Structure formats: C-alpha cells, structure tokens
Tab-separated table of C-alpha atoms in Angstrom:
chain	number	residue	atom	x	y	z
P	416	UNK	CA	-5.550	-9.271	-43.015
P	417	UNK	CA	-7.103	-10.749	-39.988
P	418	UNK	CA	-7.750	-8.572	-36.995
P	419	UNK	CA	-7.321	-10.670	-33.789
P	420	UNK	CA	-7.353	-7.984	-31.294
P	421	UNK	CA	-8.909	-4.412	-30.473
P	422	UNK	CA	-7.434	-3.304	-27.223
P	423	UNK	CA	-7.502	0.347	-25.380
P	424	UNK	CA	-4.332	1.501	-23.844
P	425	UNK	CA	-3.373	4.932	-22.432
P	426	UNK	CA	0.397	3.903	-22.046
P	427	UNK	CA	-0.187	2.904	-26.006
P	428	UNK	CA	2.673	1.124	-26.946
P	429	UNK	CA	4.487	-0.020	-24.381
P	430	UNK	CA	6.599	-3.068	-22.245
P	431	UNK	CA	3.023	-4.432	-21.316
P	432	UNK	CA	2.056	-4.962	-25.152
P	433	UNK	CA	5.041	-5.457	-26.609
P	434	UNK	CA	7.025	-8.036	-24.335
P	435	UNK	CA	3.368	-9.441	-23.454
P	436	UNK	CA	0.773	-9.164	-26.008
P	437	UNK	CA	2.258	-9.328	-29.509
P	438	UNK	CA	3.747	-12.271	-28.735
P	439	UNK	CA	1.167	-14.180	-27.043
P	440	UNK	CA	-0.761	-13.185	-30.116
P	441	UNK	CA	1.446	-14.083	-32.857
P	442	UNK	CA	0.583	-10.273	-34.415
P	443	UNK	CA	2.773	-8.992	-37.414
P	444	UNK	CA	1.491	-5.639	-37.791
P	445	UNK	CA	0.548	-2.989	-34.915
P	446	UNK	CA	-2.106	-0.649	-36.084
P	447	UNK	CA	-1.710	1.989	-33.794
P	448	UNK	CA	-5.069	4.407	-33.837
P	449	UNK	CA	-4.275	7.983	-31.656
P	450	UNK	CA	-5.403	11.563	-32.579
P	451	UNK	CA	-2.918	12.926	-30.364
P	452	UNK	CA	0.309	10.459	-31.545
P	453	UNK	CA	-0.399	10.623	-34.882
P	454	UNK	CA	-0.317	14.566	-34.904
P	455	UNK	CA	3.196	14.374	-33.194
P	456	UNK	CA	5.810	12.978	-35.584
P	457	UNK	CA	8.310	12.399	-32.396
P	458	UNK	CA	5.892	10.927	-30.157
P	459	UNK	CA	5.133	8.444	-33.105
P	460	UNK	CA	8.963	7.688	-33.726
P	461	UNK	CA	9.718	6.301	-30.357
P	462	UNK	CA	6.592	4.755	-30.214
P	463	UNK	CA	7.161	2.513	-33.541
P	464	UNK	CA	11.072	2.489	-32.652
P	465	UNK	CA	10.268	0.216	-29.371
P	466	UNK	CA	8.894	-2.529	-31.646
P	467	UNK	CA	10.861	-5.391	-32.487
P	468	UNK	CA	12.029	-4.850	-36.238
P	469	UNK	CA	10.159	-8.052	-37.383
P	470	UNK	CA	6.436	-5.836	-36.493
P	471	UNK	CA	5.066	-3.787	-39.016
P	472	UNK	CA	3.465	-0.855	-37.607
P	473	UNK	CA	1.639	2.521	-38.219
P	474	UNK	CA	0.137	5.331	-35.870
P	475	UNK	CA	-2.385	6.930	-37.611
P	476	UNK	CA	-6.063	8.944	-36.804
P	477	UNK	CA	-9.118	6.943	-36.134
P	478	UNK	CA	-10.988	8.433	-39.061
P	479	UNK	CA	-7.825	7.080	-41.500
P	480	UNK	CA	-7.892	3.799	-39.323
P	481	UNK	CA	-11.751	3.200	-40.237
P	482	UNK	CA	-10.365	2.976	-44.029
P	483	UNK	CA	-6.891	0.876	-43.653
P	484	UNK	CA	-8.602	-1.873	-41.521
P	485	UNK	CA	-9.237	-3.416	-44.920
P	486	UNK	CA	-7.640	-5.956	-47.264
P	487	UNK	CA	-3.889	-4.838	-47.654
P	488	UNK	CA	-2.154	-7.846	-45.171
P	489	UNK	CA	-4.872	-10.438	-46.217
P	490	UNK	CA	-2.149	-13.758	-44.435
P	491	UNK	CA	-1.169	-11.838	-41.321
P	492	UNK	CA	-2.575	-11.277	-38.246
P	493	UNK	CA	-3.359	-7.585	-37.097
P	494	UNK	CA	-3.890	-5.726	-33.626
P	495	UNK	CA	-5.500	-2.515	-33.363
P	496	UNK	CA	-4.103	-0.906	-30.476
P	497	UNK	CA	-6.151	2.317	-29.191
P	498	UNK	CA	-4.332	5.142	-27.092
P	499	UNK	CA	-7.739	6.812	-25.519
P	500	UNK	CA	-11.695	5.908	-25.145
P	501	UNK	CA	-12.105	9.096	-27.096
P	502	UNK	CA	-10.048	7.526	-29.851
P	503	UNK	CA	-12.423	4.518	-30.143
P	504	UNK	CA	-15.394	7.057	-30.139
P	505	UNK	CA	-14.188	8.883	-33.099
P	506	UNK	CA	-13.353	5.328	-34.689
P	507	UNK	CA	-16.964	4.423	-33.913
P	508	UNK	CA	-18.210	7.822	-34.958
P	509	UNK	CA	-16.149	7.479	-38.773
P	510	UNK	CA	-17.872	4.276	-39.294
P	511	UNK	CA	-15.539	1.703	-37.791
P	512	UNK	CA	-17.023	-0.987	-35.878
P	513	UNK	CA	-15.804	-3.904	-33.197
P	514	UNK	CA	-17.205	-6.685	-32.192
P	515	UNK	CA	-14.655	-7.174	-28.919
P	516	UNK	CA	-12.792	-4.900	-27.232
P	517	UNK	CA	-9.862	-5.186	-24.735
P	518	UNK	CA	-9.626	-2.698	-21.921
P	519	UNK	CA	-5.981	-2.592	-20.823
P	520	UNK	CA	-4.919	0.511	-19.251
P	521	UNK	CA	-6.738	3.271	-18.035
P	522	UNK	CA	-4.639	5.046	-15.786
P	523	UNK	CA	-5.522	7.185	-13.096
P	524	UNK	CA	-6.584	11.189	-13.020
P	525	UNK	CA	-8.209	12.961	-10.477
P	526	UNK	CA	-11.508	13.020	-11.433
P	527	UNK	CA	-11.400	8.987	-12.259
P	528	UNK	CA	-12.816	6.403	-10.105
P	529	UNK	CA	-10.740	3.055	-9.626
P	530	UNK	CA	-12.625	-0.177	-11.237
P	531	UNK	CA	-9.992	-2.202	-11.241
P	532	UNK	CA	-6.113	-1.599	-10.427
P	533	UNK	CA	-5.551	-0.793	-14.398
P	534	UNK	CA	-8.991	0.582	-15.508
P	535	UNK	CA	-10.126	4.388	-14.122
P	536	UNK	CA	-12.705	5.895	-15.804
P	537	UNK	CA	-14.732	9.233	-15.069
P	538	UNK	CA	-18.546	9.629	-14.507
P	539	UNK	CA	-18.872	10.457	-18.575
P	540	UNK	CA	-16.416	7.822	-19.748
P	541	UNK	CA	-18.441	5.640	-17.655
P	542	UNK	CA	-21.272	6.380	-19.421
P	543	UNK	CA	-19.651	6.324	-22.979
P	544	UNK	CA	-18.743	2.777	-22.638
P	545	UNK	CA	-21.814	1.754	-21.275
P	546	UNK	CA	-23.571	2.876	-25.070
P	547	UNK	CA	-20.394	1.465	-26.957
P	548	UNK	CA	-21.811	-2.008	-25.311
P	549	UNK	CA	-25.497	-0.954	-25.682
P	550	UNK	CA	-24.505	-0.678	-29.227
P	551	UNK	CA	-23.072	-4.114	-30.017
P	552	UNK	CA	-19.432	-4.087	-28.695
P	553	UNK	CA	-18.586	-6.585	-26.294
P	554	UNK	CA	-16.179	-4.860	-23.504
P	555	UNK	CA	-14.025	-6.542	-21.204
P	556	UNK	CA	-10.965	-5.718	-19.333
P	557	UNK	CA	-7.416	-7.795	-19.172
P	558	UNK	CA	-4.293	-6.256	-18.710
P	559	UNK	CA	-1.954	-8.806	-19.580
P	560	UNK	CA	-2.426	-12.391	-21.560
P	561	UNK	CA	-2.198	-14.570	-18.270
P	562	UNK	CA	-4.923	-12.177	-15.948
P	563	UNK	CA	-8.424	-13.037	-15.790
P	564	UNK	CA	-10.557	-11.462	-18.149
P	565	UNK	CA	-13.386	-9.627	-16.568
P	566	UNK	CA	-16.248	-8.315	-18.618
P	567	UNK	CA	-16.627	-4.348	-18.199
P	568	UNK	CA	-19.938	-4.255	-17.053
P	569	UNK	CA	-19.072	-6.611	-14.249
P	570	UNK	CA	-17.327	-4.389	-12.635
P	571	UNK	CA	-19.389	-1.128	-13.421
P	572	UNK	CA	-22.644	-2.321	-11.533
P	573	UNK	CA	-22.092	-1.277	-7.866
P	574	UNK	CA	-21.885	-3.948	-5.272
P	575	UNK	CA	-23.929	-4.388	-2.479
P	576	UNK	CA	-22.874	-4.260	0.739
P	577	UNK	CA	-23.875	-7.462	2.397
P	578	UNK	CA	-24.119	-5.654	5.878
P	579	UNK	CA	-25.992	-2.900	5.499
P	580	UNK	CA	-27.282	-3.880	2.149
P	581	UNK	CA	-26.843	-0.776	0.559
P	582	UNK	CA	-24.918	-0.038	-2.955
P	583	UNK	CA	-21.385	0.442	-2.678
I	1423	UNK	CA	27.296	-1.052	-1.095
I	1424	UNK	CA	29.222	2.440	-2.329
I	1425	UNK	CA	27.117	5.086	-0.579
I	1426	UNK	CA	25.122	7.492	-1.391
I	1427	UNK	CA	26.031	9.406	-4.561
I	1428	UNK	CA	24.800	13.251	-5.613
I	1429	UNK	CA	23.127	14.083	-8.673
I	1430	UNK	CA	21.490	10.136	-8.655
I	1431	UNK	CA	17.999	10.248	-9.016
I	1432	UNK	CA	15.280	7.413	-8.703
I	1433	UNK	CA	11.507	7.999	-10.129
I	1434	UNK	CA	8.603	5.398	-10.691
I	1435	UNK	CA	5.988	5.128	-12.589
I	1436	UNK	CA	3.561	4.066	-10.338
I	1437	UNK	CA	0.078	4.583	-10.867
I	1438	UNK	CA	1.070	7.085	-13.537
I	1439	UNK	CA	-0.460	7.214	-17.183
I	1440	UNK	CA	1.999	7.958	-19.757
I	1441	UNK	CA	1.497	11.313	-19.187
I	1442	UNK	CA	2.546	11.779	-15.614
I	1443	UNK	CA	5.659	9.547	-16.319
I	1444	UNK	CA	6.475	12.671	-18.759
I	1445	UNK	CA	5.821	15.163	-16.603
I	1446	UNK	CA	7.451	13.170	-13.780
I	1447	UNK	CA	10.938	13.153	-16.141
I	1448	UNK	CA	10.518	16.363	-17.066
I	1449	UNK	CA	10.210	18.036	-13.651
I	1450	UNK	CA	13.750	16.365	-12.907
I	1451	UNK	CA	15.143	16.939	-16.404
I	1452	UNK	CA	14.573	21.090	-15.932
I	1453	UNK	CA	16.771	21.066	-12.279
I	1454	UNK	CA	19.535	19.163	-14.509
I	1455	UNK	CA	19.407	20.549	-17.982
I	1456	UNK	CA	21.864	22.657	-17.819
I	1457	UNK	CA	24.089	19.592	-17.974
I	1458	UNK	CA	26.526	18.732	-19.938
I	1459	UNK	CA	25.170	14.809	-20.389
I	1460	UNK	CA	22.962	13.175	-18.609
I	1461	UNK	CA	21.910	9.346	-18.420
I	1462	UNK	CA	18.907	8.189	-18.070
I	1463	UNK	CA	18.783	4.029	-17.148
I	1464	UNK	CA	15.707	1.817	-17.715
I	1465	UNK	CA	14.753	-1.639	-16.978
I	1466	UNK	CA	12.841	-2.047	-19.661
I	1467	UNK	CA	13.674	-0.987	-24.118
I	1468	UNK	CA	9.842	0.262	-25.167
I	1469	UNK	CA	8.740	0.746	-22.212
I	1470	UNK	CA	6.588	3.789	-20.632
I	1471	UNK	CA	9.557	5.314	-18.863
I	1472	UNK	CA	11.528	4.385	-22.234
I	1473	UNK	CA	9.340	6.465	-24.039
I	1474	UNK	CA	9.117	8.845	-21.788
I	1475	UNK	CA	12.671	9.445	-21.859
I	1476	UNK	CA	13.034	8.500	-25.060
I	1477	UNK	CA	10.710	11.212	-26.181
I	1478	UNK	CA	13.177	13.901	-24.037
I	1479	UNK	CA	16.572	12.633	-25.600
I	1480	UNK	CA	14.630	13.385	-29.436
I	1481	UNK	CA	14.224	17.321	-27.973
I	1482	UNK	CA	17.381	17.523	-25.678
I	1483	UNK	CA	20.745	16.595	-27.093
I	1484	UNK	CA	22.063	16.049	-23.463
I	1485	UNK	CA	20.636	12.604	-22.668
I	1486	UNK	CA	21.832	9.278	-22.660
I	1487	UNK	CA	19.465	6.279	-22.250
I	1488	UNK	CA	20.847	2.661	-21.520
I	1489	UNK	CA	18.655	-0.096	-21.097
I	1490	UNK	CA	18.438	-3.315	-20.121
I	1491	UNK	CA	19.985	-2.043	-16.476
I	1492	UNK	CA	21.353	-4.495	-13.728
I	1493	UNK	CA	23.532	-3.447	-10.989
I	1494	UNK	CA	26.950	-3.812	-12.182
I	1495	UNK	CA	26.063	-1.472	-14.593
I	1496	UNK	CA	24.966	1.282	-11.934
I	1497	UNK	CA	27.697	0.438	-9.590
I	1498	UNK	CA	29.851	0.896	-12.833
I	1499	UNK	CA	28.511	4.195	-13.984
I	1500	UNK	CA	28.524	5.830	-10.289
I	1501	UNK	CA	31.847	4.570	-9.671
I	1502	UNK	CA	33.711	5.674	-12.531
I	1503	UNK	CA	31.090	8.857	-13.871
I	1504	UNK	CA	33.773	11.234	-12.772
I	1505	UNK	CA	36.910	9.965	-14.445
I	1506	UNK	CA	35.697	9.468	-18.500
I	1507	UNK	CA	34.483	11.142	-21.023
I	1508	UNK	CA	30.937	10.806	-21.864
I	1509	UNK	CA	31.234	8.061	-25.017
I	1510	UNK	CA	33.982	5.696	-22.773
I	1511	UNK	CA	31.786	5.725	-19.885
I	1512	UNK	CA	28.599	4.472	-21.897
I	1513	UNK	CA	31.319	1.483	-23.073
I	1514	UNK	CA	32.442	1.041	-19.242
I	1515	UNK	CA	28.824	0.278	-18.284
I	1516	UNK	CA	27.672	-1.594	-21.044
I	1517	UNK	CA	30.819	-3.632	-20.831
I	1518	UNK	CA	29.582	-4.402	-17.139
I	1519	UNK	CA	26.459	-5.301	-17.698
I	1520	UNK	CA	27.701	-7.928	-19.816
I	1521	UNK	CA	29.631	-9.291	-17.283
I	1522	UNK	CA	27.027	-9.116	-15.043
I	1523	UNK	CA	25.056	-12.133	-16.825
I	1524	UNK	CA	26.609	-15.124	-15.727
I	1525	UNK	CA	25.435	-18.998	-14.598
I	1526	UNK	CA	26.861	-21.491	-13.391
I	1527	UNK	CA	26.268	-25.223	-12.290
C-alpha cells in the first residue's frame, strides 16, 4: 500500500474530496480516521455510501488507524482522510506519524479565527499545530487539487501592517 | 416562472461545518415532521448537505432525497406535488430531469 495523501477535513467525506481529490489522485482506498464517525454506525454508512463503488473504504479510530496503515494493499494507492485536528493528535499520540499533511477544511465556530476562507482554527488549535510542525510534520493548506498550496505557518505569523507597522 | 409555492424551503451551507449543515436541516425538518413525505433535493450525491440529509432519511422514514437537481425537475415536483402519490411523483421528476439534459448543434 502506498499512502499518497494525509489530509484534515471537518466536512470528512464529502463533494470536495470525492468529485475533486480521489480522482486527481488516482486513490483506490479511503482510509477514513474519526473518533466521532467511527462510534456512529449511521454516520459511517452514508459517509462510505457517497463513494463511488470502485473505492474501497473504512472509517475507523485513530488508535486502530496507527495499526492498518501497514502492508495489506501493497499495489494501490491510499488516502488517509482525517475528520478533526484532535483526530490527528490522537493518531500522533498512538504512534502514527506523517511526514505531510493537507489542511482542507476547517470550518468556522465562534471562538475560531479565519486564516484562510477554508481553515479556522482557535487560539489552542493554533498552538497544537504549531508542535505537530515543531515535531517533523510538514503542514500546508489546499482545499481543492487546482488552489495554491500555502504552507500553514505562512499564514499563522501575523502580518505587519505597512502603515503603522504594527502586527496585524 | 410559477410563483411562489408554500411549504418550499431553500437552506445553504455557507460557511457551515458539517455540523451546522445538520443542525441547519434539522431545525427545518422538526416544523415539517409531522409530514407525511418530504423531499429533500441536492445538487450534489456525497455531498455535505447529502449527508446531512442523508443522515436524517436513515432516522426518519418520511424523507425523500433526489439528487443530481436541475430545474425541470423542481418546476416538475412543485407543479404536480399535489396531484400523485408519493412513489409516481419521485418518477415524474426524475423523468424530467432527464429531459432536461439536452444539446444541440
């Protein structure tokens, strides 16, 4: 099995991914990594019902993840699609590791700040990606194949007003 | 191009995680669930709204979902939702969303 993509997406499976991403990335099987789905047997039916029939795909918990991301598709080409930053921490935290990560949907709440039209984060989740980066994971965020990639902490640092020259 | 129709309802999911387009269903599901069917119509198969609805239709025997929406299918379904029974009038619309599709030159 060959991993080609890690991505984080709070809409999880969705148009975005499917109609967009799997193809672009010639993928055959969807790991889908979500405490939340994968304790709600309906929630993970229409979520693996929206994939075309040809994708192979499971929603399971990050700490089972950690253990199938090994060996068992060894010719086809694999995405690991995450539904939360709190699902990649308990990846990270079970022993998992990735070398690149896609940011692809963080959606708005009210105690989020905008970074970018798809990625919100709070004041914590600001700081928890900052380690996962400190700690060998490269970050960067792209919504869809075609958009510019921009690398997370990019768009983390504040900018400087050219004016007043003060942080922004 | 018909007017204004009751009981028609429009929602986006704009700026809305997955689950705020829930919610956002839900809110207008509980005014209506008292229903005897109701359809829900999507741009998009496995899409957030999809799932969103399609996560209401697996805990509410009521709903309908169609996707793949255009306009004759709309115009067909508010046109003719008061004359058929549930199952014909899922045919009706399909059937005119089919012959929505056509080219020519």
């Amino acid at each position: 099995m060959k991993t080609v993509f890690y991505r984080v997406d709070e809409k999880f499976i969705h148009a975005q991914f499917i109609y967009g991403w799997l193809p672009f990335l010639n993928a055959k099987i969807v790991m889908g990594v979500s405490e939340k789905t994968a304790n709600d047997p309906e929630s993970s039916h229409a979520y693996i019902e929206a994939l075309p029939a040809e994708i192979s795909a499971s929603i399971i918990r990050p700490k089972e993840a950690v253990k199938s991301n090994i060996g068992e598709y060894e010719a086809e080409r694999m995405v690991v699609l995450f539904s939360s930053l709190q699902d990649v921490l308990l990846y990270f935290e079970a022993g998992g590791k990735i070398r690149r990560l896609n940011l692809g949907g963080i959606y708005p709440l009210p105690d989020r700040k905008e970074y970018l039209p798809f990625i919100h984060l709070t004041d914590e989740e600001k700081i928890l990606v900052i380690e996962m980066i400190s700690t060998g994971t490269d970050i960067y965020c792209q919504d869809t194949p075609y958009s510019e990639p921009r690398e997370l902490l990019s768009i983390l640092q504040p900018k400087q007003n050219l004016k007043s020259g003060k942080n922004e | 191009m018909i007017g204004l129709r009751d009981d028609f309802i429009a929602i986006s999911n704009a700026d809305a995680g997955p689950d705020e387009i829930e919610e956002r269903l839900q809110v207008i599901y509980q005014k209506y669930r008292d229903y005897h069917c109701i359809f829900i119509f999507i741009d998009l198969f496995g899409s957030s709204c999809w799932k969103a609805a399609r996560l209401l239709s697996l805990r509410n025997k009521n709903i309908r979902i169609i996707t793949g929406v255009n306009l004759p299918m709309l115009l067909s379904f508010l046109t003719k939702r008061d004359r058929f029974p549930v199952d014909d009038l899922e045919n009706l619309v399909r059937e005119a969303g089919k012959r929505g599709i056509e080219s020519r030159g």
